Coordinates of C-alpha atoms in Angstrom, one line a residue:
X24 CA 41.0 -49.0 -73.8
X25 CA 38.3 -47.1 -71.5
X26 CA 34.9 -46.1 -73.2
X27 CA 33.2 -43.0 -72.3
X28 CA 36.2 -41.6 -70.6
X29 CA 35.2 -37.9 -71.0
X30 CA 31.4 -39.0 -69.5
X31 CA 32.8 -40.8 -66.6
X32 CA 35.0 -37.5 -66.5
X33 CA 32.0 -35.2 -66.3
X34 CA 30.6 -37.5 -63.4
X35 CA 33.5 -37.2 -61.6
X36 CA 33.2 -33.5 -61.8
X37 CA 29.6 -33.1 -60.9
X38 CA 30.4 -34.9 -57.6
X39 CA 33.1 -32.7 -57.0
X40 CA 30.8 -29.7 -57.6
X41 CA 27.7 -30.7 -55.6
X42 CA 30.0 -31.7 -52.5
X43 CA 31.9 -27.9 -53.3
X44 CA 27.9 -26.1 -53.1
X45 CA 27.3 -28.4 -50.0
X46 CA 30.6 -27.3 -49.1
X47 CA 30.2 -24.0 -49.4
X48 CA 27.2 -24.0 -47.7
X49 CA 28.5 -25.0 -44.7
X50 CA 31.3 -23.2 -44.6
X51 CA 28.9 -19.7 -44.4
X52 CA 26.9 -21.7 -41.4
X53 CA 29.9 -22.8 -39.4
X54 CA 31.5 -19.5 -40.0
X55 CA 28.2 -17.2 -38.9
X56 CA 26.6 -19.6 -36.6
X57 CA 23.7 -18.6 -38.5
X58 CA 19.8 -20.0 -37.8
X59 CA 18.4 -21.9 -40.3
X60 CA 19.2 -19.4 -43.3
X61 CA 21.1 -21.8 -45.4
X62 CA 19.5 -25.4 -43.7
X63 CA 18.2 -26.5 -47.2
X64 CA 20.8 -25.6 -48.8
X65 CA 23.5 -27.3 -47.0
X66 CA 21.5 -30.3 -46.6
X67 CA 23.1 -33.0 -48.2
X68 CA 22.1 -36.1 -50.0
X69 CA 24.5 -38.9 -50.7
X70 CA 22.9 -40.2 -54.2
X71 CA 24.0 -37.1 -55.4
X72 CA 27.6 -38.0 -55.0
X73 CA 27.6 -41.5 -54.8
X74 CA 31.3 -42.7 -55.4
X75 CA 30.5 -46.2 -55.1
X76 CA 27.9 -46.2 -57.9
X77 CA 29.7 -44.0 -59.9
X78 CA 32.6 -47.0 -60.0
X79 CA 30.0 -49.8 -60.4
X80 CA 28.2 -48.1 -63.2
X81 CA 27.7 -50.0 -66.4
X82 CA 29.7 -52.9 -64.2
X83 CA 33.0 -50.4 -64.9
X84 CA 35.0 -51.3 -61.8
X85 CA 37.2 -54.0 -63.6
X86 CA 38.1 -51.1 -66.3
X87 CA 38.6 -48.4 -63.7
X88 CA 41.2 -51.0 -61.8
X89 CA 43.2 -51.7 -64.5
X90 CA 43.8 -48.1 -65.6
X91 CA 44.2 -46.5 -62.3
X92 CA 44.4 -49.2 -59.9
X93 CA 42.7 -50.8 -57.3
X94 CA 44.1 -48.6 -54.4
X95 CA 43.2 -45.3 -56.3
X96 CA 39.5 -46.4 -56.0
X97 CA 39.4 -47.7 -52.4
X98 CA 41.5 -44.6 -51.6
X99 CA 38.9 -42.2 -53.2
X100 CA 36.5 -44.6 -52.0
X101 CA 37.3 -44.1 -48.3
X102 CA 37.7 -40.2 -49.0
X103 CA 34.5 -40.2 -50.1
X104 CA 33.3 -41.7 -47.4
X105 CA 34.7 -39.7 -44.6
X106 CA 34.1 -36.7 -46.2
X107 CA 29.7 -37.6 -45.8
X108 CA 30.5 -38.9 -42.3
X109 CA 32.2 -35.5 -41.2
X110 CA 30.1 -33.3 -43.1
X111 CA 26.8 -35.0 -41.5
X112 CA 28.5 -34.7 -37.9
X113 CA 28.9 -31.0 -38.4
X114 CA 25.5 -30.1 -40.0
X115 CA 23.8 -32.3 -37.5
X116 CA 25.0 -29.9 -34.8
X117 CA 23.9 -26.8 -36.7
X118 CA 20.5 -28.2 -37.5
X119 CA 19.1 -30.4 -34.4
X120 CA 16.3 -31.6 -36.0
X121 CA 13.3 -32.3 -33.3
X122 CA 10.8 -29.8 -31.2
X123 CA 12.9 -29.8 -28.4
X124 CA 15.9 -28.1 -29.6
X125 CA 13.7 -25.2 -30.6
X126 CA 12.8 -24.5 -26.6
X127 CA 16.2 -24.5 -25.5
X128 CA 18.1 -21.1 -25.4
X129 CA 22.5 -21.5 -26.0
X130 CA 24.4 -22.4 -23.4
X131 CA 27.9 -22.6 -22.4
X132 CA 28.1 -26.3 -23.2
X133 CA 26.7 -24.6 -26.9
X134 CA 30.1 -23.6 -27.3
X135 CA 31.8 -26.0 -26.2
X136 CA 29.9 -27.9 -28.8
X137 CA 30.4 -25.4 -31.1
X138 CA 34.5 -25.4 -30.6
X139 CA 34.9 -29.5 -31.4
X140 CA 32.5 -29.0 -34.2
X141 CA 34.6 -26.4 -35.5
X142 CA 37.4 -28.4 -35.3
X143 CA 35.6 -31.4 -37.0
X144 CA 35.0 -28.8 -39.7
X145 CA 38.7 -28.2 -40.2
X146 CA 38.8 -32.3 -40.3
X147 CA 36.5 -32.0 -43.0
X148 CA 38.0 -29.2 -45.3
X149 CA 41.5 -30.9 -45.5
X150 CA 39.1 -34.1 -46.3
X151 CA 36.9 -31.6 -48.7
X152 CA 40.7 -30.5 -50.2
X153 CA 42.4 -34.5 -50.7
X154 CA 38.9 -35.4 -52.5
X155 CA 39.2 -32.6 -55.0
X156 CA 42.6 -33.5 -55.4
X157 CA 41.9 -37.3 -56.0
X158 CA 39.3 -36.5 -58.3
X159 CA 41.4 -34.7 -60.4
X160 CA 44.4 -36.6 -60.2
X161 CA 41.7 -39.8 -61.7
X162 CA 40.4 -37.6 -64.2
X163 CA 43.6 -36.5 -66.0
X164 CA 45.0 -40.4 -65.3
X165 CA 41.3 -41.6 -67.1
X166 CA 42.4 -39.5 -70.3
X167 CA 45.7 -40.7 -70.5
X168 CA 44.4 -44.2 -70.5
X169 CA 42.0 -43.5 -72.8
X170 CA 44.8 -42.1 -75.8

């Protein structure tokens, strides 16, 4: 039987909820092509929502694998994942970090630029949408192992 189902529960959901307000907050840059407004707070940080420690906390892999599988967690594993790799790919583009990219007005290679990263950031929102689903599908699967 899994112990502290309904804590490993509320982790789960405080990932999904920092990655939604990071989310979120990209969403309203990509969508405005706004300045540096909403920089801080659609910086991310992965120890926030850090699958991979989440599973190896208090050495519960071995527990999570029996109750939901071992492919679950590589699959929300790898979802995880992809979803930092896209999101940083996109907010890098917004936020060129450096004195440089200050001096330099837009150009038509901007939005060029601009149209693949848009397009990454429709990579990431059905990457955003499988992760919210995974997590929930783990959560409800976690109390039913735990009854």
């Amino acid at each position: 039987m899994l112990i502290n189902v309904e804590t490993m529960v509320a982790e789960l959901h405080e990932m999904k909820s920092y990655r939604q307000e990071k989310f979120r907050s990209l969403d309203y840059v990509v969508k405005v092509y706004a300045g540096k407004a909403e920089k801080q707070k659609s910086k991310v940080n992965n120890t926030y929502c850090d699958f991979a420690s989440w599973v190896e906390k208090d050495s519960r892999r071995a527990e999570l694998e029996s109750a939901l599988g071992k492919d679950v967690l590589l699959e929300l594993e790898r979802l995880h994942e992809n979803w930092f790799e896209e999101y940083k790919n996109v907010y890098s583009f917004y936020y060129k970090d450096g004195f440089f990219s200050s001096l330099f007005t837009k150009s038509n290679d901007d939005d060029l630029e601009h149209d693949r990263i848009k397009s990454k950031f429709n990579d990431l929102t059905v990457i955003n949408n499988l992760c919210n689903q995974k997590i929930d599908y783990v959560a409800n699967k976690l109390r039913i192992a735990a009854q």
